[in-house]
Short mmCIF file of C-alpha atoms in Angstrom, two decimals:
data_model
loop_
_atom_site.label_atom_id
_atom_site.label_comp_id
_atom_site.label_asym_id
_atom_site.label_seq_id
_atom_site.Cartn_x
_atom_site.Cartn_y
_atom_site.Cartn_z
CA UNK V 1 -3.95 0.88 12.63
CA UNK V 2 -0.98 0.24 10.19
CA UNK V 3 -1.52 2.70 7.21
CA UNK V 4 0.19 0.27 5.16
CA UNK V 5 -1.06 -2.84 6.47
CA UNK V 6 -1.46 -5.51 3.50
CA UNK V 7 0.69 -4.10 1.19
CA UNK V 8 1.76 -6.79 -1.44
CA UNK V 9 5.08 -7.41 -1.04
CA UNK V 10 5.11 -9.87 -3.70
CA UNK V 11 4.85 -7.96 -6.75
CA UNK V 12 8.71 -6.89 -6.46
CA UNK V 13 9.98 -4.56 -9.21
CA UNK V 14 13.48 -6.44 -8.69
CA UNK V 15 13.37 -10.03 -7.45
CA UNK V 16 17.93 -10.33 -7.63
CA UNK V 17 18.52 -7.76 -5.48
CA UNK V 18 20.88 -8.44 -2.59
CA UNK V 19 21.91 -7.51 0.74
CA UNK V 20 24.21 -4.39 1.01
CA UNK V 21 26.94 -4.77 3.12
CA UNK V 22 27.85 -2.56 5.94
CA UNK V 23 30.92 -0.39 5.59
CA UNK V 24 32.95 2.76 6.55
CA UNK V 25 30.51 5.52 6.54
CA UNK V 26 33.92 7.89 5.33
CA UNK V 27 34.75 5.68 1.80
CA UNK V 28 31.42 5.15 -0.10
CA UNK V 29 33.22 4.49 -3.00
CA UNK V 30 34.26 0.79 -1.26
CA UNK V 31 30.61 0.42 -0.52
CA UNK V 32 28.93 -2.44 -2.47
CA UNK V 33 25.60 -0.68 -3.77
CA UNK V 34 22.52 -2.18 -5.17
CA UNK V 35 21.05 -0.47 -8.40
CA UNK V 36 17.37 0.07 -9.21
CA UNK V 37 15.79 -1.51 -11.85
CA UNK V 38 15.17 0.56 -14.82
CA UNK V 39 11.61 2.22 -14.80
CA UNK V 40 8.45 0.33 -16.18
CA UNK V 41 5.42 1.06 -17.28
CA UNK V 42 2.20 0.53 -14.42
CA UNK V 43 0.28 -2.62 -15.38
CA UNK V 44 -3.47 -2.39 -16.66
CA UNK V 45 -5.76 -2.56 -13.90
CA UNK V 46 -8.28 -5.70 -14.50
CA UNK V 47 -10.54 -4.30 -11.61
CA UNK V 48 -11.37 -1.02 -11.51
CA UNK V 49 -10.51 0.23 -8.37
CA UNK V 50 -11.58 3.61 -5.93
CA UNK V 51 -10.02 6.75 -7.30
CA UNK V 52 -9.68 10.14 -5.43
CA UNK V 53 -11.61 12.90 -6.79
CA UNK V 54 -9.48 16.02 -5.42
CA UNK V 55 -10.14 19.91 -6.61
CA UNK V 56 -8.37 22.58 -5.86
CA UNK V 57 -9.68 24.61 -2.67
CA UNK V 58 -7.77 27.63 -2.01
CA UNK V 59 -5.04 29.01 -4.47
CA UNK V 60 -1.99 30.95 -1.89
CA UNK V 61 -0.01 33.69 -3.20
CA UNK V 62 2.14 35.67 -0.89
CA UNK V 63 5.96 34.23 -1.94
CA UNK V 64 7.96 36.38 -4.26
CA UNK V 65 10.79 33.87 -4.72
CA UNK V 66 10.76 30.04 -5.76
CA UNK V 67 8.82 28.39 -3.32
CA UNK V 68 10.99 25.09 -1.60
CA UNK V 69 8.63 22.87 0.69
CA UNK V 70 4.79 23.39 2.22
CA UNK V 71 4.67 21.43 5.31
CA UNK V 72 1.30 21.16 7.32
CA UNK V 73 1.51 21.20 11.38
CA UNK V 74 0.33 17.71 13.02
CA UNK V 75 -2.84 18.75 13.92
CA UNK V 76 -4.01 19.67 10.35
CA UNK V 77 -4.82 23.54 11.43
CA UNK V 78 -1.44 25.35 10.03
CA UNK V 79 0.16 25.07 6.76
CA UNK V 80 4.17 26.54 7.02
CA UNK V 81 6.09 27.27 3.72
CA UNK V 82 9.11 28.42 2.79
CA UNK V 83 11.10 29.48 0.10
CA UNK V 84 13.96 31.97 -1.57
CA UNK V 85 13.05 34.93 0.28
CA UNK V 86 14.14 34.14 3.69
CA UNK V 87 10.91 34.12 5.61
CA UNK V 88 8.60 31.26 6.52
CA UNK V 89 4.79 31.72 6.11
CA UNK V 90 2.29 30.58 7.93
CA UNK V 91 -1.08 29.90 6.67
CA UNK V 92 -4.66 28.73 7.50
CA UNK V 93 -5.08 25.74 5.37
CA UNK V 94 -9.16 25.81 5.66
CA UNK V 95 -9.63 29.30 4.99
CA UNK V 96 -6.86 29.92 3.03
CA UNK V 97 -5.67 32.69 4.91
CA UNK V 98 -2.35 34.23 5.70
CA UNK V 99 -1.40 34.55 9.15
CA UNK V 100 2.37 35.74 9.67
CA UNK V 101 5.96 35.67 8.84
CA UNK V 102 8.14 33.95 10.38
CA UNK V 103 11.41 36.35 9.66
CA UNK V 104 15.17 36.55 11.03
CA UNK V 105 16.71 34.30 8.35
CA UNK V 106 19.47 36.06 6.42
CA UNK V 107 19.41 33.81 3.46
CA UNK V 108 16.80 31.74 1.32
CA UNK V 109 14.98 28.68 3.35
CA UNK V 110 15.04 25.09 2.15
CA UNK V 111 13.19 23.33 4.37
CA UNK V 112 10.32 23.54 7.27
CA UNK V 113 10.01 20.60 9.61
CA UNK V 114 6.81 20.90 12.88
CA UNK V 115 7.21 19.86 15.97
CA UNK V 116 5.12 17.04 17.15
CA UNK V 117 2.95 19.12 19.49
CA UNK V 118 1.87 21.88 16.58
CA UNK V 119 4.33 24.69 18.73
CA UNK V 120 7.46 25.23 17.34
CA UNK V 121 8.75 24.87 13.38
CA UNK V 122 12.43 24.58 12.38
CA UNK V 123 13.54 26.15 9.80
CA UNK V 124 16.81 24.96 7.02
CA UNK V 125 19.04 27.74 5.29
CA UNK V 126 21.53 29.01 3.06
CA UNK V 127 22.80 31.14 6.05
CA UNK V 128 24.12 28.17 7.94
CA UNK V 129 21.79 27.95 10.62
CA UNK V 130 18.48 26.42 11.30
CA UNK V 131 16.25 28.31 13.42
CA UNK V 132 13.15 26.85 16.00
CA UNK V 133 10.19 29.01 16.07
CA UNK V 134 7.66 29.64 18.60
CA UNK V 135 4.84 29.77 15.91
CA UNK V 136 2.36 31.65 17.70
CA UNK V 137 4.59 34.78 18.77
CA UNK V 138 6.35 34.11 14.89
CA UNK V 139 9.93 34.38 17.50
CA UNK V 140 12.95 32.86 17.21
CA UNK V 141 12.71 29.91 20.50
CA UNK V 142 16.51 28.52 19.65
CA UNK V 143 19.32 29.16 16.78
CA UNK V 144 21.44 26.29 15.64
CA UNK V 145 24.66 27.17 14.66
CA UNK V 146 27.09 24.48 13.40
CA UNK V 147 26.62 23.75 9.37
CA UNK V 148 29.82 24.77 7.43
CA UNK V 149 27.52 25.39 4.36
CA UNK V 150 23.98 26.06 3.29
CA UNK V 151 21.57 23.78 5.43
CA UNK V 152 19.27 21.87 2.81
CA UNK V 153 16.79 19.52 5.09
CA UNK V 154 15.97 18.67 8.41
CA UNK V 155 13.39 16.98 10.26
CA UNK V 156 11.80 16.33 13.86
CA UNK V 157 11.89 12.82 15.13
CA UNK V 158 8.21 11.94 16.84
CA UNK V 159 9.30 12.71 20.20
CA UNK V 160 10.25 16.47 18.87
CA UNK V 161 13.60 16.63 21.13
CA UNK V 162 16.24 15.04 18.16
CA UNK V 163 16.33 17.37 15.37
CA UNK V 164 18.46 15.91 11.95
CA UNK V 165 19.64 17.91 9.37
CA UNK V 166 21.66 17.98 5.74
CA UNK V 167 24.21 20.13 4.95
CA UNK V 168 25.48 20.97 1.65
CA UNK V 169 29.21 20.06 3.03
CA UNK V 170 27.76 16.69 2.97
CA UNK V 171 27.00 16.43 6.65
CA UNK V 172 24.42 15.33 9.20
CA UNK V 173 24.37 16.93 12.29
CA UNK V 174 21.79 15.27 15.26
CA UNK V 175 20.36 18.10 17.42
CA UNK V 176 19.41 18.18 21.19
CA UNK V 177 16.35 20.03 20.82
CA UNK V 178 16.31 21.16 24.13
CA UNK V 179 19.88 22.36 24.68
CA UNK V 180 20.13 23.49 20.78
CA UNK V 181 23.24 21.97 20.94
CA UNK V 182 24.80 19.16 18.24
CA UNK V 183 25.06 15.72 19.63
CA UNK V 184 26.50 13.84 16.67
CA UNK V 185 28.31 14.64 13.23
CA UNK V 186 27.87 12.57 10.81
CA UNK V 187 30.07 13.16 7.73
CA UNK V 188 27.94 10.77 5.73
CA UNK V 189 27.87 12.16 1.94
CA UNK V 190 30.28 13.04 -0.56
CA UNK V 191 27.91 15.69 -2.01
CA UNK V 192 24.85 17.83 -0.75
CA UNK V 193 22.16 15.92 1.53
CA UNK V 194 18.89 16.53 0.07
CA UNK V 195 16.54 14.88 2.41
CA UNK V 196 17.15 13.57 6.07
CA UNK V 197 14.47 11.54 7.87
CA UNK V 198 13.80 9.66 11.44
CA UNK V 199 12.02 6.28 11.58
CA UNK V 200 8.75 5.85 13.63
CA UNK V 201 11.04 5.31 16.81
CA UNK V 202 13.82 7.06 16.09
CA UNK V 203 16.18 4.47 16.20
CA UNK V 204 17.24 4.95 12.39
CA UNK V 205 17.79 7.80 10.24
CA UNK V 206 17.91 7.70 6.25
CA UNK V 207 19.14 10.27 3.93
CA UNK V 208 20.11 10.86 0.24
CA UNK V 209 22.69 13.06 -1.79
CA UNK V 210 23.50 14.35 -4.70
CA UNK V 211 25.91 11.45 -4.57
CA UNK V 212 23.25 9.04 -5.60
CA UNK V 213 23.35 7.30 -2.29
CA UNK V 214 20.60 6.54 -0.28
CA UNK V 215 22.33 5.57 3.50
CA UNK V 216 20.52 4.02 6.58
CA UNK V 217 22.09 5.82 10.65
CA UNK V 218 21.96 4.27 13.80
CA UNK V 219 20.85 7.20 15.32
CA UNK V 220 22.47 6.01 18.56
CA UNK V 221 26.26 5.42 17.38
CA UNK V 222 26.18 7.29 13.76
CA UNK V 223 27.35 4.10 11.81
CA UNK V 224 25.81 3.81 8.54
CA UNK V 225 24.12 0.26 8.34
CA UNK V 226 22.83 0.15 4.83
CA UNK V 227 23.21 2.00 1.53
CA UNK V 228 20.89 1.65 -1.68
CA UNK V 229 22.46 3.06 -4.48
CA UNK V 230 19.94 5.58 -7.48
CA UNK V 231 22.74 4.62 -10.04
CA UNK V 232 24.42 7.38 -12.00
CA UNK V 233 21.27 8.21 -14.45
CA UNK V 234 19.12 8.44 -11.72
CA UNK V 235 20.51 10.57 -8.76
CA UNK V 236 18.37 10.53 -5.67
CA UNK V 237 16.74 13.92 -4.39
CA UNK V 238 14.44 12.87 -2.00
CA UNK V 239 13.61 10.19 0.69
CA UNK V 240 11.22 9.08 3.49
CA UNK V 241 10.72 6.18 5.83
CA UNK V 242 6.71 5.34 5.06
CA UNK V 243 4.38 5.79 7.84
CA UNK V 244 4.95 2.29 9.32
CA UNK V 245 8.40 2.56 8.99
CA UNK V 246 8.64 -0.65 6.92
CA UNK V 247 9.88 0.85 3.38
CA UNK V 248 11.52 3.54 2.03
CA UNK V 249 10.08 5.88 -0.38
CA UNK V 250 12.82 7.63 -3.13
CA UNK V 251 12.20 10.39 -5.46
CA UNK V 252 15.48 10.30 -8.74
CA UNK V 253 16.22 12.48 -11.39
CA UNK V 254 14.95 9.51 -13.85
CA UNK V 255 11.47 10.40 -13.57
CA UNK V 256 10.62 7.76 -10.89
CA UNK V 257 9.60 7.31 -7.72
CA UNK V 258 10.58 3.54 -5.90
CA UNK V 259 9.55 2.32 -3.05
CA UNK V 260 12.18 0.08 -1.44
CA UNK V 261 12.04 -2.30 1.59
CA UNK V 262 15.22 -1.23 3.06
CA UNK V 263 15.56 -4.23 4.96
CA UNK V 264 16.20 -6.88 2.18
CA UNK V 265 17.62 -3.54 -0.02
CA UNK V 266 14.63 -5.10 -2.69
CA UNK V 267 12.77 -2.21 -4.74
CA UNK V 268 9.02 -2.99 -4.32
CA UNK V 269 7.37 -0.17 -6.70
CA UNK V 270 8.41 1.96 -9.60
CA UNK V 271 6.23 4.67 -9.68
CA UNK V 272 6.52 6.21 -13.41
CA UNK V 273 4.55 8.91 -15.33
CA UNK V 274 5.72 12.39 -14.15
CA UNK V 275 8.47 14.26 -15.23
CA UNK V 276 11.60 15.06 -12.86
CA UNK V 277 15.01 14.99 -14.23
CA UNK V 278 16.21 18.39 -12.68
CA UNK V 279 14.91 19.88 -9.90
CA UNK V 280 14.52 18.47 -6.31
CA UNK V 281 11.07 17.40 -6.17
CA UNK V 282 9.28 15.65 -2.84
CA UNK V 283 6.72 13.02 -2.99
CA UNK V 284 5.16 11.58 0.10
CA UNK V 285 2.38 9.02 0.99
CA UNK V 286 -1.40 10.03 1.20
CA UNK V 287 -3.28 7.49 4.02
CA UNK V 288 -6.16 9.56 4.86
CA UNK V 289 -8.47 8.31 2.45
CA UNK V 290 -7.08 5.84 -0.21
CA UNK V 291 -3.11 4.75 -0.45
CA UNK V 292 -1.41 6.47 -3.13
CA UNK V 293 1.64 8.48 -3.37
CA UNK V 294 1.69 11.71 -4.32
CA UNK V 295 4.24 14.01 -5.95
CA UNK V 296 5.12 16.63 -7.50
CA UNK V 297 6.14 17.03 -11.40
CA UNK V 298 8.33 19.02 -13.97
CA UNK V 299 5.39 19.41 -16.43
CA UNK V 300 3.15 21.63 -13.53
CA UNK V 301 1.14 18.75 -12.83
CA UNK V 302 0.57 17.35 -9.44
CA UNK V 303 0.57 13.22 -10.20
CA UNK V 304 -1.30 10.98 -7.76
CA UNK V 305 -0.67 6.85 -7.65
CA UNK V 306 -2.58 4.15 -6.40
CA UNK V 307 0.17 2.86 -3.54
CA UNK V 308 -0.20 -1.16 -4.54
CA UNK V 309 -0.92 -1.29 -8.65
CA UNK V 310 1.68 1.64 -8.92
CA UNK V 311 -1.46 2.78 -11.67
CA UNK V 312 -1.87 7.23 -11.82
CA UNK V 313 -5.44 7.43 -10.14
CA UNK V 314 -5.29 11.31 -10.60
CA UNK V 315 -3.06 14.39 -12.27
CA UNK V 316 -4.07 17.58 -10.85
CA UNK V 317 -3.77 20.47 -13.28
CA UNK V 318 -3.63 24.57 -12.46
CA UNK V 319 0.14 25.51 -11.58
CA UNK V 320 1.69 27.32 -14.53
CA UNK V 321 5.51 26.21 -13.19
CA UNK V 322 7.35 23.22 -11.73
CA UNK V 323 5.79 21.77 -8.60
CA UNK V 324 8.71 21.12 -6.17
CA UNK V 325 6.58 20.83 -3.37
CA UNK V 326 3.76 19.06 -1.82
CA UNK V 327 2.59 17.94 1.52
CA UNK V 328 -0.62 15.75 2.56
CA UNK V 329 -2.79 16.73 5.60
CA UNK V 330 -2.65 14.06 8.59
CA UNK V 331 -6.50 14.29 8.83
CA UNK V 332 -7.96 14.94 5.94
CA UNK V 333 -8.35 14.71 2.38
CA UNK V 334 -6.30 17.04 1.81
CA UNK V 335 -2.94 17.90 -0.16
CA UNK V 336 -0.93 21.10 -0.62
CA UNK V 337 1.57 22.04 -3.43
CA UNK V 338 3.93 24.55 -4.19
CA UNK V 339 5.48 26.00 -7.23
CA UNK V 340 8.60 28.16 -8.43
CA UNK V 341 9.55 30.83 -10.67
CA UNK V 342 6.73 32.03 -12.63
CA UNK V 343 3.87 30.42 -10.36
CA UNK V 344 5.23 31.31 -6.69
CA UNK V 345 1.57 29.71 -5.69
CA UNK V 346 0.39 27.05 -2.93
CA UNK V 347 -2.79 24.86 -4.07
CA UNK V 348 -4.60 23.84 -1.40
CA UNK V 349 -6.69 20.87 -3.05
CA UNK V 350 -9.92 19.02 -0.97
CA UNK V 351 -10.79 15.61 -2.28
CA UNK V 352 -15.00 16.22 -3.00
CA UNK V 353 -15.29 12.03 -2.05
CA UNK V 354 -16.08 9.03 -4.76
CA UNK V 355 -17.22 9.57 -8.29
CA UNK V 356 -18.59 6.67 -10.16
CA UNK V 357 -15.52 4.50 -11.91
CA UNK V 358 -16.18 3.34 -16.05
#
């Protein structure tokens, strides 16, 4: 079933926007760009509609540096984070518990990324390299070596044998999984890539930078076939292809989250009401239950949105720091978050089912 079957695609937050043209991956300033529309307020809802009613479940401490992404394994029965201290953790997301380390890192992690079959994690950092883990023995199963600079993001594509990553030289680099070798280099930003992402089938990659660009990969030949452009008050930090593959979801240091339809380069949503205007903070889409879209926040709130009236269904309250982090189970109700500096927690919040609406 399509998570995001339905979705209104008439309710466009930009109705002018044009087609992007395709150009030389190496001269983005000779790219024509399309710029968001400023952020607006959510409409009033005339209908009151189903809300999620999440609490928080388990409260994780264990991290003694800034925690940097919480990813949970495909199966729902392993929660990885990582963080400044150059280990990954491994937890039990029901119980709560802490299971192991994943160490060998010499430098502060990034980003986390699960294979599709619950087995291995990869691993982004400041040391260069990305490392796949066999989870279960917490070893090293294959070091990539290749980055000239810090690696900032990678992911799996659904298959598990591509691996993508960011680097902060402005780089992607397209891993044989098996092999640990690079396939592909992509020099594809003029500044550090913050998020990398495949499409359902793998036949497209999209990214963002620092730049403010948000570029669309063949993942076959490397050429660049689309770029979306933040603007220059709104730098892009984060990005992901939606679960159907259909839209683009954008996190920007102008407090808003868009949701784009990368095809006709058209913004759909503007998702407004939490604070980000500094750090690099994810959001991601919840389909287990309702649709919303859930992120992080600069004010230690965790903000939940109702996918289609772009309306905030739910804050959730209890970190004392910035929430960079968060990650929603594939099974449940279920989301985790993670802070920095003076929190160094993970939430683990349970939604307790429907409360009565008025």
């Amino acid at each position: 079933m399509d998570p995001l079957a339905g979705m209104d695609d008439s309710s466009t937050d930009d109705d002018s926007a044009s087609q992007t043209t395709e150009d030389d991956p190496q001269v983005p300033e000779h790219q024509a760009v399309l710029h968001p529309p400023a952020p607006v307020a959510p409409p009033p809802t005339a209908v009151p509609r189903e809300r999620p009613n999440y609490e928080a479940r388990h409260v994780l401490r264990g991290h003694t540096m800034s925690i940097s992404a919480v990813k949970f394994s495909p199966d729902g029965k392993l929660l990885a984070s990582c963080g400044a201290e150059k280990v990954v953790k491994i937890w039990s997301p029901d119980t709560g518990e802490f299971l192991r380390n994943l160490s060998g890192h010499t430098q502060g992690l990034s980003d986390i990324a699960w294979s599709s079959d619950n087995v291995h994690l990869a691993s982004a950092s400041d040391d260069t390299t990305i490392r796949i883990w066999d989870v279960d023995s917490g070893l090293t199963h294959k070091h990539l070596r290749g980055h000239a600079k810090w690696v900032f993001c990678l992911n799996y594509n659904a298959a598990s044998n591509l691996l993508v990553s960011g680097g902060c030289e402005g780089d992607i680099r397209i891993w044989n999984v098996a092999t640990g070798k690079c396939a592909k280099t992509l020099h594809a930003h003029m500044d550090y890539v913050t998020a990398v992402h495949f499409n359902r089938d793998s036949s497209l990659i999209v990214s963002c930078a620092l730049d403010g660009l948000i570029r669309i990969w063949d993942t076959s030949n490397g050429q660049c076939l689309k770029t979306l452009a933040e603007g220059h008050d709104a730098i892009c930090q984060h990005v992901q292809f939606s679960p159907n593959s259909k839209y683009i979801l954008s996190t920007a240091h102008d407090s808003a989250i868009r949701l784009w339809d990368y095809q006709t380069t058209r913004c759909l949503k503007t998702y407004t009401g939490h604070v980000n205007s500094k750090y690099c903070i994810s959001a991601c889409f919840s389909v287990t239950g309702g649709k919303w879209i859930v992120a992080g926040s600069e004010d230690n709130k965790v903000y939940i949105w109702d996918l289609q009236t772009r309306q905030i269904v739910q804050v959730l309250g209890g970190h004392s720091d910035v929430v960079v982090a968060v990650a929603t189970h594939p099974l449940q109700n279920m989301i985790a978050t993670g802070s920095i500096d003076s929190d160094l927690s993970i939430r683990i919040w349970s939604d307790r089912g429907p409360k009565p609406v008025g």
